[in-house]
XYZ file of C-alpha atoms in Angstrom:
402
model
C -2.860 -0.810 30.442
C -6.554 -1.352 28.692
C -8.564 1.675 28.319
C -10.991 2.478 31.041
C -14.829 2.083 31.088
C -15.300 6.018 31.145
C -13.006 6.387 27.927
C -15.024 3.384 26.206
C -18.314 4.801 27.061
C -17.248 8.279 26.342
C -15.582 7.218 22.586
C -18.657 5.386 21.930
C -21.025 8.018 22.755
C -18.612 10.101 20.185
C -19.497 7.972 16.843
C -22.363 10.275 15.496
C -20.309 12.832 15.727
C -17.097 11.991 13.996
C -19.892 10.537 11.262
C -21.070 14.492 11.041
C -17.903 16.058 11.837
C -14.573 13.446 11.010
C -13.337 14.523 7.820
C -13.571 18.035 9.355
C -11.312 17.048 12.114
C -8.838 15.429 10.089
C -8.981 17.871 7.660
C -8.214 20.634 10.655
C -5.478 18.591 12.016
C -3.333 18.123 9.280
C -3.368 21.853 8.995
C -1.729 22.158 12.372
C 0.628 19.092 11.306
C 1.622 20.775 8.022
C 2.802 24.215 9.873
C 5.067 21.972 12.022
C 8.324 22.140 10.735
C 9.231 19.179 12.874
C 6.772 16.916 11.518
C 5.385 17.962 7.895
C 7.972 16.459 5.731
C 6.752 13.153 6.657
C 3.497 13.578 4.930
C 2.447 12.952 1.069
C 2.025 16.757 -0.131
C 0.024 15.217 -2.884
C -2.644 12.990 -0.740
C -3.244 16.495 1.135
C -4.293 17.959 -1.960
C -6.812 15.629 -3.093
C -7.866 15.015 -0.051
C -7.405 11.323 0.263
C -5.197 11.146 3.627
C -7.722 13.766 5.623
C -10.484 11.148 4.443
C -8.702 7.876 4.838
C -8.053 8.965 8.599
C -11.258 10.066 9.414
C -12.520 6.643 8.146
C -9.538 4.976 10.576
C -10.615 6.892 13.403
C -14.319 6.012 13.126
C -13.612 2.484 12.795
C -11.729 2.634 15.752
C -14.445 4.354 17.864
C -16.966 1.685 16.281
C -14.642 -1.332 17.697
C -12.773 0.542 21.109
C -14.520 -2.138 23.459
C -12.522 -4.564 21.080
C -9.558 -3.000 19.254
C -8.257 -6.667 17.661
C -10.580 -6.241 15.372
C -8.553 -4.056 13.558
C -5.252 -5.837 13.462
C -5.264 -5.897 10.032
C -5.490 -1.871 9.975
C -3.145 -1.797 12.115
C -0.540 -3.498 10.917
C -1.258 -2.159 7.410
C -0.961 1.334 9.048
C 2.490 0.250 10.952
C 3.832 -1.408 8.191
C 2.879 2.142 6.344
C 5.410 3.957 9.132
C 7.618 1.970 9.339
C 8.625 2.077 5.515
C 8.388 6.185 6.144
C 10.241 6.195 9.304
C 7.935 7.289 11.591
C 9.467 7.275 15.144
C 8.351 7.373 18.997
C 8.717 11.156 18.936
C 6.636 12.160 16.352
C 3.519 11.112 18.212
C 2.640 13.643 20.137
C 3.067 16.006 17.411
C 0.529 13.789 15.995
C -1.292 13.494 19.558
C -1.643 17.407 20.205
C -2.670 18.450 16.657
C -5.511 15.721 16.697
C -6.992 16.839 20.197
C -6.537 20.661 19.072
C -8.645 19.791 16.036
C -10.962 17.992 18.251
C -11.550 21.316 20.344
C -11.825 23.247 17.595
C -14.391 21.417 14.967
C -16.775 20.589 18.133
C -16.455 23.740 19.670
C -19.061 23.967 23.181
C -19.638 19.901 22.803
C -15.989 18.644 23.392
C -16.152 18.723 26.833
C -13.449 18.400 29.433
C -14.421 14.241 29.672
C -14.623 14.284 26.358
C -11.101 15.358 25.522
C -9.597 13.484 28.716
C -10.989 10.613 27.144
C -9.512 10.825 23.334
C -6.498 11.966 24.912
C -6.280 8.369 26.877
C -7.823 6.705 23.544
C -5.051 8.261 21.352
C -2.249 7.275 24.116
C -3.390 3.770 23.707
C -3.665 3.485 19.888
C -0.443 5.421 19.760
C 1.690 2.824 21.957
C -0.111 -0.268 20.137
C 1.561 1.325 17.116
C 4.677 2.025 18.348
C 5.206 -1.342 20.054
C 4.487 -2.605 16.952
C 6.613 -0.916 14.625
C 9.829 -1.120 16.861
C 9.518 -4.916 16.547
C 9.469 -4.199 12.871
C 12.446 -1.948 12.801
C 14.346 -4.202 15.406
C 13.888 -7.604 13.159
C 14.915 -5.581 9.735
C 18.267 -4.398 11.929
C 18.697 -8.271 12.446
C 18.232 -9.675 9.262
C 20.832 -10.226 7.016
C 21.277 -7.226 4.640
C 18.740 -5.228 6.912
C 18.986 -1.581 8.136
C 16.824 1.100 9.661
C 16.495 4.766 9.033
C 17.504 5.452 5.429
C 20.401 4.003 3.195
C 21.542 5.156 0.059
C 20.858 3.344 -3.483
C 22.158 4.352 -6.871
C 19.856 3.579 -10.040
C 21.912 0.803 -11.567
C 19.714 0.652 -14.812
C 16.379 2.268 -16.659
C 14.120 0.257 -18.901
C 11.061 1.839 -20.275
C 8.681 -0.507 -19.894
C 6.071 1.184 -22.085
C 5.239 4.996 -23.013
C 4.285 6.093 -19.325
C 6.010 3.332 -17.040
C 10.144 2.810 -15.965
C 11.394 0.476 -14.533
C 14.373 1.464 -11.789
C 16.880 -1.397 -10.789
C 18.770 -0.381 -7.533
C 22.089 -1.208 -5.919
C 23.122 0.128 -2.347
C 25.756 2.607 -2.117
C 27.893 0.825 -0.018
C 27.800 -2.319 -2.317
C 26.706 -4.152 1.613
C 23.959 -6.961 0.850
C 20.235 -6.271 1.227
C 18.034 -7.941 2.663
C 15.388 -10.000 0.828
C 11.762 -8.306 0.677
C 8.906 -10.838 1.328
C 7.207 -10.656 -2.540
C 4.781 -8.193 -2.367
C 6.282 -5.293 -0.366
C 7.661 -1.656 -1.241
C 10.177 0.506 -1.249
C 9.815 4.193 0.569
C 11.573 7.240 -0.729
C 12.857 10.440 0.340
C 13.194 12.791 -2.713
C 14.363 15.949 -2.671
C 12.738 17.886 -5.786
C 13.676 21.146 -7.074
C 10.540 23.557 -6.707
C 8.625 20.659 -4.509
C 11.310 20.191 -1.653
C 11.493 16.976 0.682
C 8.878 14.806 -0.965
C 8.244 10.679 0.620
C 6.918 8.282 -1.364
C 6.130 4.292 -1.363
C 6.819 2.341 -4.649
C 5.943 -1.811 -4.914
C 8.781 -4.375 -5.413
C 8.313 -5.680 -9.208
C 11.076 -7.854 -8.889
C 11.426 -11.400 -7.125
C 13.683 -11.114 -3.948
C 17.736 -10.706 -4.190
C 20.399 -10.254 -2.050
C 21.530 -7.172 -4.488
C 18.917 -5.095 -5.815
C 15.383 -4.109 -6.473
C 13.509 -2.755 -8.757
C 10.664 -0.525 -8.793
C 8.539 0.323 -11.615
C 6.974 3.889 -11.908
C 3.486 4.705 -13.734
C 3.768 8.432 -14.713
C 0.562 10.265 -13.021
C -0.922 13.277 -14.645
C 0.538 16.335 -12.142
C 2.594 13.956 -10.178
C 5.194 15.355 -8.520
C 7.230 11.923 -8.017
C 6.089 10.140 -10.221
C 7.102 13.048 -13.175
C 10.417 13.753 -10.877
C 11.636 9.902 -11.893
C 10.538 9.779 -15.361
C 11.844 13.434 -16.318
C 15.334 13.514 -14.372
C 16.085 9.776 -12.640
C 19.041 8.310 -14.402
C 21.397 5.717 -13.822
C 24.136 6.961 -11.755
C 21.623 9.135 -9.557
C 21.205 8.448 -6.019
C 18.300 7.872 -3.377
C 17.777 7.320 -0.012
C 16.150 4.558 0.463
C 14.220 2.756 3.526
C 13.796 -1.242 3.923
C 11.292 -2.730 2.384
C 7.502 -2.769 4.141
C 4.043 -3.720 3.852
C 1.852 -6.644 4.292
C 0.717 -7.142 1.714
C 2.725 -10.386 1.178
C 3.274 -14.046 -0.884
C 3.331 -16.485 1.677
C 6.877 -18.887 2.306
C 4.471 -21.707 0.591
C 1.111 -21.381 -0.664
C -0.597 -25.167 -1.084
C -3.842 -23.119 -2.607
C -4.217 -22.031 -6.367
C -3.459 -18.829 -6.682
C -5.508 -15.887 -8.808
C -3.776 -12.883 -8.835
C -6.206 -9.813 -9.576
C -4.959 -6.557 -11.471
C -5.416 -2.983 -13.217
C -2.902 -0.961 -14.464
C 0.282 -0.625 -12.150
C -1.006 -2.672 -9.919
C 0.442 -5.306 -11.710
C 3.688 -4.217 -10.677
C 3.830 -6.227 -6.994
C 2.201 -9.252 -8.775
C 5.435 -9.878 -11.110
C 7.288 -9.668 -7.451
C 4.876 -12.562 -6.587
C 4.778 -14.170 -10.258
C 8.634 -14.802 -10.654
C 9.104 -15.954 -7.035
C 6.521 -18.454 -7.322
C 7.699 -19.532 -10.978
C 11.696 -20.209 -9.144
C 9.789 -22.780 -7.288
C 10.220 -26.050 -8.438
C 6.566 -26.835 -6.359
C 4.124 -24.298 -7.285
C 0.423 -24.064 -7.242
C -1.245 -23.659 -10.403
C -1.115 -19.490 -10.684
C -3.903 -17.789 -12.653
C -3.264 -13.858 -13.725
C -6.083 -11.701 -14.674
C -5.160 -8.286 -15.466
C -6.935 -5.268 -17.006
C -5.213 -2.495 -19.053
C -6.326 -0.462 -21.946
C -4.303 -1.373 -24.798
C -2.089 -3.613 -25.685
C 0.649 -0.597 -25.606
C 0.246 -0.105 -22.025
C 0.118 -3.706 -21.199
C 3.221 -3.431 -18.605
C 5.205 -6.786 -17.949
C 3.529 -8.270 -21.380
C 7.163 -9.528 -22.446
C 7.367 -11.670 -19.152
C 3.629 -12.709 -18.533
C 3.856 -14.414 -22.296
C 6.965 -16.074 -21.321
C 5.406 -17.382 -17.970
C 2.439 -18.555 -20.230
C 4.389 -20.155 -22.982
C 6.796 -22.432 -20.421
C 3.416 -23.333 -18.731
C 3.729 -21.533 -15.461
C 0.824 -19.522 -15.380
C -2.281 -19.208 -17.372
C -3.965 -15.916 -18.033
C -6.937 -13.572 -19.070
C -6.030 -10.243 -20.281
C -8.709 -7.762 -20.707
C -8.103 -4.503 -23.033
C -10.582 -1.536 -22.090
C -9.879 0.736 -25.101
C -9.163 -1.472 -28.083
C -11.187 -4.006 -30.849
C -7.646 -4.766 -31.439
C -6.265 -7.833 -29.454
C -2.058 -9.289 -29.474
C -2.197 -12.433 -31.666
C -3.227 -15.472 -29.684
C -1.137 -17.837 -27.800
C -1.387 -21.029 -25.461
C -2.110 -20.018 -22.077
C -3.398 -16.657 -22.410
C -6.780 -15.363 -23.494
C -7.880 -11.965 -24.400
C -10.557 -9.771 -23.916
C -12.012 -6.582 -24.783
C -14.139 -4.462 -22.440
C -13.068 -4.214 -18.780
C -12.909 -6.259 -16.359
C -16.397 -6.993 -14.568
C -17.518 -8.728 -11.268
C -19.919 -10.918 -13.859
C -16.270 -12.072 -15.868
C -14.625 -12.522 -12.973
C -17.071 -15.376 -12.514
C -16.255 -16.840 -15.369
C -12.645 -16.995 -15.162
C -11.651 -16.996 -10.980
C -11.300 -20.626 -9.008
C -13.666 -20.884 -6.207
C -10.505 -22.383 -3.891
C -8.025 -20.212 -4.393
C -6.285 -17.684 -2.480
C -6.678 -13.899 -3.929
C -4.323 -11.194 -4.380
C -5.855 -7.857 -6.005
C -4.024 -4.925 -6.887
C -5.126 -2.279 -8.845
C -7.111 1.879 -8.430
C -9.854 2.225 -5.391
C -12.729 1.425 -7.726
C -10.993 -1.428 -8.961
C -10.364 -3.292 -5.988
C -13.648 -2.348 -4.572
C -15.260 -4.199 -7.363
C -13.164 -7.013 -7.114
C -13.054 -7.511 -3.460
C -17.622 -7.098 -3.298
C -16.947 -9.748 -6.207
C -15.223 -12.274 -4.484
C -17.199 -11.859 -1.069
C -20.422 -12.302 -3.238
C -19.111 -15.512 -4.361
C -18.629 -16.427 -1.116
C -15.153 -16.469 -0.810
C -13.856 -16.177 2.812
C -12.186 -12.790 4.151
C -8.525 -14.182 5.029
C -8.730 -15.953 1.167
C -8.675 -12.313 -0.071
C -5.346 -9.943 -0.086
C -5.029 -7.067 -1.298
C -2.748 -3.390 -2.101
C -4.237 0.187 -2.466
C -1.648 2.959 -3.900
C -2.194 5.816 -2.193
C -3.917 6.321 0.988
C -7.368 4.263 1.963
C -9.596 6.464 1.160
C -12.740 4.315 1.032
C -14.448 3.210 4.573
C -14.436 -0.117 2.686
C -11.099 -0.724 2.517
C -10.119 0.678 5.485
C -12.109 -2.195 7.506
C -14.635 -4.669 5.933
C -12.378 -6.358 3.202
């Protein structure tokens, strides 16, 4: 059932104050959400800490007041954000956990001015955002129960191998418990955790695909993060032999079945680490479009994947501009790949970026905010442009306008 005149008028009327007051709200809610026992192991302890989920929320619900009298607007939010449950098994009945803390919060930040219409109207808002969601994500769990090697809720994996990539990054291969098939992730997607850490308790976490689909395995590869509780947890104690509970793999940000474009794939850091997903489907293909990488690290030592992206050069399948932030030092030359020093700018990525091609960036916030004002600059059109934040979406930018 659409949402009525009243509510629209009444959400509308709302927008200057969830600009004053949002991140308040959000802020207030989670509170409530986090002294639920029933609900506040779903939730990144570490994104409530720094802040970013309260503020990546408060930027969701604002761009959903901005667009209620047309909601399909933000499809691509919303499927980002149902993708996002889906991997953490979010279910029917945790939304009006959700539901109540949000319209407590509500009450509570704009004290005298939430009115009776004011909360009947959120509450009808939230009910309809809430079953968009949940339609949504039960077709996602129902087609991963029918596909071959698929499963919902959470399956156990056992680390089949550990390769230290470089200093601060390991690679994980894993195998499921019950040595059943998996099924094949679409190149680009991750992998969602639930850890249990001594000292931290049930932790959930999301970690990209670095490896080209299988009926098998995956692997994930893990940057180590100054004060990470995960991301420490893996490199300090995760041997082969351990196990994990596992959920199917999710997210939308995704490699196409065919892709007749060139293809520029755009990344810092880790966020390399769904590109080589992408990378080593596309060079299986016998047809392939030509595939430019451009990736920015700081030294040659943390170059992650290096091995593999000179291999991909050297047997002609990609070509490639590497750009070192921290050295005067550059890896000895070779066909196919050039090297920089300095970071990677919007003016280089002029210089070195097809007009025609199809984009996938990956990298920090400020990276891919760079990248994706870059590309829209040059003109390049909105559904040419893909792209993966770690973390939550913390910016208002990437929530809705790339």
């Amino acid at each position: 059932m659409p949402l009525s005149a009243q509510t629209r008028t009444i959400v509308t009327a709302c927008i200057p104050a969830l600009e004053a007051h949002g991140l308040a709200i959000t802020q207030d809610m989670y509170r409530r959400l986090l002294s639920n026992e029933n609900i506040r192991d779903l939730f990144n302890i570490s994104h409530q800490k720094n802040g970013d989920q309260p503020r990546a929320l408060a930027f969701a619900i604002l761009a959903y007041a901005r667009h209620i009298d047309d909601p399909t607007a933000l499809k691509d939010m919303i499927e980002r954000i149902a993708e996002k449950h889906v991997g953490l098994n979010i279910l029917p009945e945790h939304y009006p956990h959700v539901g109540k803390a949000l319209l407590e919060a509500i009450a509570h930040v704009l004290g005298d001015q939430a009115t009776p219409d004011i909360m009947e109207a959120w509450k009808e808002a939230y009910g309809f955002l809430a079953d968009v969601l949940i339609n949504r994500e039960q077709q996602i769990y129902h087609a991963h129960a029918a596909e071959k090697g698929g499963w919902t809720g959470w399956r156990s994996f056992r680390i089949a191998h550990r390769h230290e990539e470089t200093a601060d990054t390991v690679s994980f291969t894993l195998s499921p418990a019950d040595g059943q098939p998996v099924m094949r992730h679409r190149p680009g997607q991750y992998l969602s955790f639930r850890l249990n850490i001594p000292g931290a308790g049930t932790e959930r976490r999301n970690y990209s695909i670095s490896s080209a689909p299988a009926e098998d395995h995956y692997r994930i590869t893990i940057k180590r993060q100054a004060g990470g509780v995960a991301s420490c947890w893996f490199h300090d104690h995760v041997q082969v032999g351990n196990m994990l509970d596992v959920s199917a793999p999710a997210g939308d940000f995704t490699l196409p079945p065919t892709e007749d474009r060139p293809v520029v794939f755009l990344s810092a850091g880790s966020g390399i680490t769904p590109v080589m997903s992408m990378l080593d489907t596309l060079a299986a293909q016998e047809a392939r479009p030509p595939i430019h990488v451009i990736h920015g690290t700081q030294t040659p030592q943390t170059e992650i994947f290096a091995r593999r992206i000179r291999e991909l050069a050297k047997a002609g399948t990609i070509t490639a501009d590497l750009f070192y932030s921290q050295t005067g030092h550059l890896p000895p030359r070779m066909e196919g790949i050039t090297a920089h020093t300095g970071r990677l700018t919007s003016s280089e990525l002029g210089n070195h970026a097809s007009h025609d091609a199809e984009f996938y960036v990956c990298g920090p916030t400020g990276f891919l905010i760079t990248m994706i004002q870059a590309l829209r600059e040059r003109n390049i059109p909105r559904e040419r442009i893909h792209y993966e934040m770690f973390g939550s979406a913390s910016d208002p930018f990437l929530v809705t306008q790339a």
